Short mmCIF file of C-alpha atoms in Angstrom, two decimals:
data_model
loop_
_atom_site.label_atom_id
_atom_site.label_comp_id
_atom_site.label_asym_id
_atom_site.label_seq_id
_atom_site.Cartn_x
_atom_site.Cartn_y
_atom_site.Cartn_z
CA MET A 1 -11.65 -25.83 -12.26
CA TYR A 2 -9.03 -23.22 -11.36
CA LYS A 3 -9.64 -19.52 -11.08
CA VAL A 4 -7.74 -17.35 -13.52
CA SER A 5 -6.65 -13.76 -13.24
CA LEU A 6 -6.63 -13.68 -9.46
CA SER A 7 -5.18 -10.59 -7.89
CA HIS A 8 -1.74 -11.01 -6.35
CA ARG A 9 -3.24 -10.57 -2.88
CA GLU A 10 -5.98 -13.15 -3.49
CA ARG A 11 -3.40 -15.60 -4.81
CA VAL A 12 -1.25 -15.27 -1.69
CA ARG A 13 -4.16 -15.52 0.72
CA ILE A 14 -5.54 -18.62 -0.98
CA ALA A 15 -2.13 -20.31 -0.93
CA LEU A 16 -1.46 -19.43 2.73
CA ASN A 17 -4.85 -20.92 3.62
CA HIS A 18 -3.68 -24.21 2.10
CA GLN A 19 -5.74 -24.05 -1.03
CA GLU A 20 -4.66 -23.97 -4.65
CA PRO A 21 -4.88 -20.60 -6.46
CA ASP A 22 -4.22 -20.09 -10.18
CA ARG A 23 -0.44 -20.27 -9.80
CA VAL A 24 2.22 -20.54 -7.11
CA PRO A 25 2.79 -17.12 -5.48
CA MET A 26 6.30 -15.67 -5.56
CA ASP A 27 8.30 -13.29 -3.40
CA LEU A 28 11.53 -11.30 -3.65
CA CYS A 29 13.09 -8.51 -1.57
CA ALA A 30 11.52 -9.65 1.69
CA SER A 31 13.70 -9.55 4.82
CA THR A 32 15.47 -12.75 3.84
CA CYS A 33 15.35 -12.98 0.04
CA ASN A 34 16.72 -9.72 -1.29
CA ILE A 35 19.55 -9.16 -3.80
CA VAL A 36 23.07 -8.13 -2.71
CA ASP A 37 24.03 -4.72 -4.04
CA PRO A 38 26.45 -5.76 -6.85
CA LEU A 39 23.89 -8.21 -8.26
CA TYR A 40 21.05 -5.70 -7.85
CA PHE A 41 22.70 -3.31 -10.31
CA LYS A 42 23.36 -6.12 -12.80
CA VAL A 43 19.73 -7.32 -12.64
CA LYS A 44 18.48 -3.77 -12.99
CA ASP A 45 20.61 -3.24 -16.08
CA MET A 46 19.62 -6.56 -17.64
CA LEU A 47 15.94 -5.69 -17.19
CA GLY A 48 16.54 -2.33 -18.87
CA ILE A 49 15.48 -0.35 -15.81
CA LYS A 50 16.76 3.22 -16.07
CA GLY A 51 17.37 5.69 -13.28
CA ASP A 52 18.82 5.12 -9.83
CA ILE A 53 16.94 5.00 -6.54
CA LYS A 54 18.21 5.85 -3.08
CA PRO A 55 19.15 2.92 -0.83
CA TYR A 56 16.55 2.36 1.86
CA ARG A 57 19.26 1.54 4.40
CA SER A 58 23.06 1.45 4.61
CA GLY A 59 25.82 -0.78 5.94
CA LYS A 60 23.90 -3.99 5.31
CA THR A 61 24.11 -6.93 2.93
CA CYS A 62 21.30 -5.66 0.69
CA ASN A 63 20.61 -1.94 0.72
CA TYR A 64 18.21 -1.48 -2.21
CA TYR A 65 14.50 -2.17 -2.44
CA ASP A 66 13.39 -1.55 -6.02
CA GLU A 67 9.76 -2.26 -6.87
CA ARG A 68 10.54 -1.83 -10.56
CA ILE A 69 12.31 -5.19 -10.41
CA LEU A 70 9.40 -6.77 -8.55
CA GLN A 71 7.01 -5.48 -11.20
CA ALA A 72 9.20 -6.75 -14.05
CA LEU A 73 9.33 -10.23 -12.49
CA ASP A 74 5.63 -10.12 -11.51
CA THR A 75 6.09 -11.14 -7.88
CA ASP A 76 3.10 -11.15 -5.54
CA PHE A 77 4.28 -9.26 -2.44
CA ARG A 78 5.19 -5.71 -1.58
CA HIS A 79 6.95 -4.93 1.69
CA ILE A 80 6.90 -2.35 4.46
CA TRP A 81 9.35 -1.74 7.30
CA LEU A 82 10.21 0.48 10.23
CA SER A 83 12.64 3.30 9.52
CA SER A 84 15.70 3.88 11.64
CA ALA A 85 14.96 6.08 14.62
CA LYS A 86 16.05 9.68 14.14
CA SER A 87 17.41 9.54 17.69
CA SER A 88 19.73 6.68 16.72
CA LYS A 89 23.35 7.74 16.29
CA LYS A 90 25.53 5.17 14.52
CA VAL A 91 29.16 5.42 15.63
CA LYS A 92 31.60 4.91 12.75
CA TYR A 93 35.29 4.07 13.05
CA PRO A 94 38.16 4.69 10.59
CA ASP A 95 38.52 0.96 9.85
CA GLY A 96 34.96 0.88 8.47
CA SER A 97 33.44 -0.79 11.50
CA PHE A 98 30.54 0.78 13.37
CA ILE A 99 28.32 0.52 16.44
CA ASP A 100 24.80 -0.31 15.31
CA GLU A 101 21.50 0.65 16.91
CA TRP A 102 21.66 -2.34 19.26
CA GLY A 103 25.10 -1.32 20.48
CA ALA A 104 26.87 -4.12 18.60
CA HIS A 105 30.30 -3.47 17.09
CA MET A 106 29.95 -4.62 13.47
CA LYS A 107 31.88 -4.42 10.20
CA LYS A 108 30.89 -5.12 6.61
CA ILE A 109 33.30 -7.68 5.15
CA GLY A 110 32.55 -8.33 1.50
CA ASN A 111 28.81 -8.84 1.23
CA PHE A 112 28.42 -9.77 4.89
CA VAL A 113 28.15 -7.78 8.11
CA GLU A 114 30.02 -9.46 10.97
CA PRO A 115 30.55 -8.72 14.69
CA VAL A 116 33.97 -7.32 15.57
CA GLU A 117 34.15 -7.59 19.35
CA PRO A 118 31.76 -7.85 22.31
CA THR A 119 30.35 -4.60 23.65
CA ILE A 120 28.78 -6.07 26.80
CA LYS A 121 32.01 -7.19 28.40
CA GLU A 122 30.71 -8.72 31.61
CA PRO A 123 27.67 -10.93 32.27
CA SER A 124 26.22 -8.68 34.96
CA MET A 125 22.93 -6.91 35.59
CA ASP A 126 24.82 -3.64 35.87
CA ALA A 127 26.30 -4.13 32.38
CA LEU A 128 22.80 -4.74 30.98
CA LYS A 129 21.50 -1.55 32.58
CA LYS A 130 24.38 0.57 31.27
CA HIS A 131 24.25 -0.76 27.70
CA ASN A 132 22.95 1.60 25.01
CA TRP A 133 19.80 -0.24 23.84
CA PRO A 134 17.57 0.83 20.93
CA ASP A 135 15.20 3.70 21.56
CA THR A 136 11.72 2.15 21.60
CA GLU A 137 9.92 5.45 22.19
CA ASP A 138 11.05 7.30 19.06
CA THR A 139 7.98 7.30 16.82
CA SER A 140 9.96 8.67 13.87
CA ARG A 141 10.37 4.97 13.05
CA VAL A 142 6.81 4.92 11.72
CA ASP A 143 6.86 8.20 9.82
CA GLY A 144 4.85 7.62 6.65
CA LEU A 145 4.41 3.91 7.37
CA LYS A 146 0.62 3.90 7.73
CA GLU A 147 0.25 6.00 4.59
CA ARG A 148 2.43 3.59 2.58
CA ALA A 149 0.56 0.51 3.86
CA SER A 150 -2.79 2.16 3.15
CA TYR A 151 -1.68 3.09 -0.36
CA LEU A 152 -0.52 -0.46 -1.11
CA TYR A 153 -3.74 -1.90 0.30
CA HIS A 154 -6.17 0.45 -1.47
CA ASN A 155 -4.33 1.23 -4.70
CA THR A 156 -2.54 -2.01 -5.60
CA ASP A 157 -3.54 -5.65 -5.53
CA TYR A 158 -0.33 -6.95 -3.91
CA ALA A 159 -0.07 -8.91 -0.69
CA ILE A 160 1.67 -6.80 1.95
CA SER A 161 4.37 -8.19 4.23
CA ALA A 162 5.92 -6.37 7.19
CA LYS A 163 9.68 -6.89 7.33
CA PHE A 164 11.61 -7.60 10.53
CA VAL A 165 11.62 -4.75 13.04
CA SER A 166 15.31 -5.67 13.35
CA SER A 167 17.43 -8.61 12.35
CA GLY A 168 18.49 -11.09 14.97
CA GLY A 169 16.91 -12.49 18.08
CA PHE A 170 17.85 -13.94 21.45
CA LEU A 171 20.68 -16.18 20.28
CA GLU A 172 22.03 -13.80 17.65
CA HIS A 173 21.91 -10.59 19.68
CA GLY A 174 23.55 -12.44 22.54
CA GLY A 175 26.34 -13.54 20.24
CA TRP A 176 26.79 -10.09 18.73
CA LEU A 177 26.82 -8.23 22.05
CA ARG A 178 28.58 -10.76 24.28
CA GLY A 179 30.60 -12.75 21.72
CA PHE A 180 29.19 -16.14 20.72
CA GLU A 181 31.49 -18.21 22.91
CA ASN A 182 30.74 -16.03 25.93
CA TRP A 183 27.01 -16.09 25.22
CA LEU A 184 26.88 -19.87 24.94
CA MET A 185 28.67 -20.05 28.29
CA ASP A 186 26.17 -17.57 29.73
CA LEU A 187 23.24 -19.68 28.54
CA THR A 188 24.81 -22.75 30.13
CA LEU A 189 26.29 -21.42 33.37
CA ASN A 190 24.68 -18.07 34.19
CA GLU A 191 20.93 -18.52 33.94
CA GLU A 192 20.04 -15.37 35.86
CA PHE A 193 21.98 -13.16 33.47
CA ALA A 194 20.89 -15.11 30.39
CA ASN A 195 17.21 -14.81 31.34
CA ALA A 196 17.57 -11.09 32.06
CA PHE A 197 19.30 -10.57 28.71
CA CYS A 198 16.61 -12.51 26.82
CA ASP A 199 13.89 -10.61 28.66
CA LYS A 200 15.46 -7.33 27.56
CA ILE A 201 15.53 -8.48 23.92
CA LEU A 202 11.89 -9.55 24.20
CA GLU A 203 10.90 -6.22 25.76
CA ILE A 204 12.47 -4.30 22.86
CA LYS A 205 11.04 -6.59 20.18
CA LEU A 206 7.55 -6.35 21.67
CA LYS A 207 7.67 -2.56 21.73
CA LEU A 208 8.95 -2.30 18.16
CA TYR A 209 6.40 -4.73 16.74
CA GLU A 210 3.65 -2.95 18.70
CA MET A 211 4.78 0.40 17.32
CA MET A 212 4.66 -0.94 13.77
CA LEU A 213 1.48 -3.00 13.99
CA HIS A 214 -0.55 -0.28 15.69
CA GLU A 215 -0.01 1.62 12.44
CA VAL A 216 -0.41 -1.13 9.83
CA GLY A 217 -1.97 -4.19 11.46
CA ASP A 218 -5.21 -3.83 9.51
CA TYR A 219 -3.46 -3.79 6.14
CA ILE A 220 -0.91 -6.58 6.14
CA ASP A 221 -1.01 -10.23 5.13
CA MET A 222 2.23 -11.40 6.73
CA VAL A 223 4.55 -10.36 9.57
CA GLU A 224 8.19 -11.45 9.37
CA ILE A 225 10.37 -12.43 12.33
CA ALA A 226 13.66 -14.33 12.42
CA GLU A 227 16.37 -16.05 14.38
CA ASP A 228 19.03 -18.29 12.85
CA PHE A 229 19.26 -21.52 14.85
CA GLY A 230 20.87 -23.78 12.26
CA THR A 231 24.08 -24.37 10.38
CA GLN A 232 24.34 -26.45 7.22
CA GLY A 233 24.92 -29.54 9.36
CA GLY A 234 22.82 -29.08 12.49
CA LEU A 235 21.50 -26.82 15.23
CA LEU A 236 23.64 -24.12 16.86
CA ILE A 237 22.14 -24.97 20.25
CA SER A 238 20.32 -28.02 21.57
CA PRO A 239 16.53 -28.32 21.31
CA LYS A 240 16.52 -28.37 25.12
CA MET A 241 18.23 -24.98 25.30
CA PHE A 242 15.93 -23.59 22.62
CA ARG A 243 12.90 -24.74 24.63
CA LYS A 244 14.30 -23.29 27.83
CA TYR A 245 15.18 -19.78 26.66
CA MET A 246 13.71 -19.02 23.25
CA LYS A 247 10.47 -20.96 22.87
CA PRO A 248 8.46 -19.30 25.69
CA ARG A 249 9.59 -15.84 24.62
CA TYR A 250 8.67 -16.43 20.99
CA LYS A 251 5.26 -17.56 22.20
CA LYS A 252 4.79 -14.17 23.92
CA LEU A 253 6.03 -12.26 20.87
CA ILE A 254 3.87 -14.13 18.38
CA ASP A 255 0.80 -13.91 20.62
CA LYS A 256 1.22 -10.12 20.64
CA ILE A 257 1.72 -9.99 16.86
CA LYS A 258 -1.45 -11.99 16.29
CA GLU A 259 -3.35 -9.76 18.69
CA LEU A 260 -2.32 -6.64 16.77
CA ALA A 261 -2.56 -8.13 13.25
CA PRO A 262 -5.19 -10.85 13.58
CA ASN A 263 -5.53 -11.42 9.83
CA ALA A 264 -1.81 -11.74 9.15
CA LYS A 265 0.24 -14.90 8.98
CA VAL A 266 3.42 -15.08 11.07
CA PHE A 267 6.53 -15.83 9.00
CA PHE A 268 9.59 -17.22 10.79
CA HIS A 269 13.03 -17.30 9.17
CA THR A 270 15.61 -19.70 10.54
CA CYS A 271 18.49 -20.86 8.36
CA GLY A 272 20.04 -24.27 8.08
CA SER A 273 19.30 -27.66 9.59
CA VAL A 274 16.45 -26.94 12.04
CA ARG A 275 14.23 -30.00 11.69
CA PRO A 276 14.36 -30.90 15.43
CA ILE A 277 12.64 -27.61 16.41
CA ILE A 278 10.03 -27.29 13.63
CA GLN A 279 7.28 -28.67 15.87
CA ASP A 280 8.31 -26.14 18.55
CA LEU A 281 7.88 -23.33 16.03
CA ILE A 282 4.42 -24.64 15.22
CA ASP A 283 3.67 -24.75 18.96
CA VAL A 284 4.42 -21.03 19.39
CA GLY A 285 2.18 -20.01 16.50
CA VAL A 286 4.40 -19.85 13.41
CA ASP A 287 2.33 -20.08 10.21
CA VAL A 288 5.00 -19.78 7.51
CA LEU A 289 8.44 -21.37 7.74
CA ASN A 290 11.35 -19.87 5.82
CA PRO A 291 13.76 -20.65 4.16
CA LEU A 292 13.51 -24.46 4.04
CA GLN A 293 17.15 -24.67 2.99
CA PRO A 294 17.21 -27.76 0.75
CA LEU A 295 20.93 -28.62 0.99
CA ALA A 296 21.04 -28.51 4.80
CA VAL A 297 21.07 -31.81 6.65
CA GLY A 298 17.58 -33.23 7.19
CA MET A 299 15.83 -30.41 5.34
CA ASN A 300 14.60 -32.19 2.21
CA PRO A 301 11.58 -30.04 1.30
CA GLY A 302 9.40 -32.97 0.26
CA GLU A 303 10.01 -34.76 3.57
CA ILE A 304 9.36 -31.60 5.59
CA ASN A 305 6.16 -30.97 3.65
CA ASN A 306 4.96 -34.52 4.27
CA LEU A 307 5.60 -34.12 8.00
CA TYR A 308 4.38 -30.58 8.60
CA GLY A 309 2.58 -29.34 5.47
CA ASP A 310 -0.83 -29.61 7.11
CA LYS A 311 0.27 -27.17 9.85
CA LEU A 312 2.73 -24.88 8.05
CA SER A 313 3.08 -23.01 4.82
CA PHE A 314 6.55 -22.73 3.33
CA HIS A 315 8.38 -19.73 1.91
CA GLY A 316 11.66 -20.03 0.00
CA ALA A 317 13.23 -23.44 -0.79
CA ILE A 318 15.01 -22.28 -3.98
CA ASP A 319 18.68 -23.13 -3.45
CA ILE A 320 21.12 -20.20 -3.76
CA GLN A 321 24.26 -22.25 -3.11
CA VAL A 322 24.44 -24.49 -6.19
CA ALA A 323 21.33 -24.15 -8.36
CA LEU A 324 21.05 -20.37 -8.78
CA PRO A 325 24.78 -19.82 -9.48
CA GLY A 326 24.71 -22.76 -11.93
CA THR A 327 23.34 -23.07 -15.44
CA ILE A 328 19.94 -22.02 -16.72
CA ASP A 329 19.02 -25.71 -16.80
CA ASP A 330 20.02 -25.99 -13.12
CA VAL A 331 17.63 -23.15 -12.32
CA ARG A 332 14.84 -24.74 -14.35
CA GLU A 333 15.24 -28.11 -12.62
CA GLU A 334 15.39 -26.45 -9.18
CA VAL A 335 12.12 -24.61 -9.80
CA LYS A 336 10.42 -27.75 -11.07
CA ALA A 337 11.66 -29.83 -8.14
CA ARG A 338 10.49 -27.40 -5.44
CA ILE A 339 7.11 -26.84 -7.05
CA LYS A 340 6.63 -30.60 -7.32
CA GLN A 341 7.57 -31.08 -3.65
CA LEU A 342 5.71 -28.18 -2.10
CA ALA A 343 2.99 -26.66 -4.28
CA LYS A 344 0.24 -29.27 -4.43
CA GLY A 345 -2.61 -28.34 -2.12
CA GLY A 346 -1.32 -24.78 -1.73
CA GLY A 347 0.83 -23.57 1.13
CA TYR A 348 3.93 -22.60 -0.86
CA ILE A 349 5.44 -19.19 -1.62
CA LEU A 350 8.33 -19.58 -4.06
CA ALA A 351 11.45 -17.52 -3.27
CA PRO A 352 15.22 -17.85 -2.91
CA THR A 353 16.33 -19.35 0.39
CA ASN A 354 18.29 -16.24 1.32
CA HIS A 355 19.76 -13.07 -0.14
CA VAL A 356 20.88 -13.88 -3.67
CA GLN A 357 24.67 -13.45 -3.87
CA ASP A 358 26.73 -11.95 -6.66
CA ASP A 359 27.96 -15.37 -7.80
CA THR A 360 24.50 -15.75 -9.38
CA PRO A 361 24.36 -14.52 -12.97
CA PRO A 362 21.63 -11.87 -13.35
CA MET A 363 20.01 -13.88 -16.15
CA ASN A 364 19.60 -16.79 -13.71
CA LEU A 365 17.62 -14.71 -11.23
CA ILE A 366 15.38 -13.46 -14.02
CA ALA A 367 15.00 -17.02 -15.33
CA LEU A 368 13.98 -18.21 -11.85
CA TYR A 369 10.80 -16.16 -11.97
CA LYS A 370 10.17 -16.95 -15.64
CA PHE A 371 10.27 -20.67 -14.85
CA ALA A 372 8.12 -20.17 -11.75
CA HIS A 373 5.44 -18.60 -13.92
CA GLU A 374 5.79 -21.39 -16.46
CA TYR A 375 5.75 -24.41 -14.16
CA GLY A 376 3.79 -23.01 -11.23
CA LYS A 377 0.34 -23.00 -12.84
CA TYR A 378 -2.30 -25.08 -11.10
CA PRO A 379 -3.06 -27.92 -11.42
CA ILE A 380 0.56 -28.93 -10.92
CA ASN A 381 1.58 -31.64 -13.40
CA LEU A 382 5.27 -32.20 -12.74
#
């Protein structure tokens, strides 16, 4: 006998504890499954939502967070995040490029933000000391954050997820600041510098997560972190290199997160073909793996669930490369396939595998959540 009319928060908590609620929970507009700006406006119009909102950030792939869309689609999460520090001064150049808070020289090209050139030119300790790192003491980042989390917790029934304190991690920040070729050489040939660089990234991440979770740790159900280690065809670095540099530092970060938010699940986003390091992510305390990219090599969701579903929950898995930009029938079959592979026994949060691009018709995104409601009811009979 299945419970009916669960609250959104109850539904999520039951699923993340590997039990079956009334239906499969759904998410949208988390750190890794938002809507790019051109598509956002189309979806908003198709849903008949009137009135504009201010972007919650700028210069990124997705700059709008609109809870009116989440309400219309009846998703189960609401999200909170750190604000930009008031002390942070973004440097903008005439060509549209800019220096971000981490000191990386970036430029928005189409829907994507890409690095332009390295800003840490030399692999030296002196260069690390002189670099303009994020200000981890500016508490303006948490202005109003506790009040928002408290409001969501006490006045709504949604599960609450804390977005990334910043995008990127050890591999990505190294690539953005040093240039990816240089950084891969550093990791291979200059261990002293590479370790010092990774330690600096860890120091900043720890301070930012501490700042956020001291405010909201009692309210949240999930904490999101991320690092892209995969391409469509394989890992960007070897499992050995991951275990040498990244694994022990993620263990320290996740231990601190769980100390400050003991009731929250830790969500880890890593794109692409990452099967060889999934057990390592479990080892460091990851509870929820995202995005489970179904078209990447070795990432068949059913196989991954059979191997790791007793230890991990899964978030995402809805293909944005072929299925969502396709026909309505493609979307329907995608939803049915992922629910069949992942939903039995709980442990699945349905969501797009990444930010939904503007090659997806707005009606397809709306249909995704309609079909999830239709086919995601427990018991699953697909």
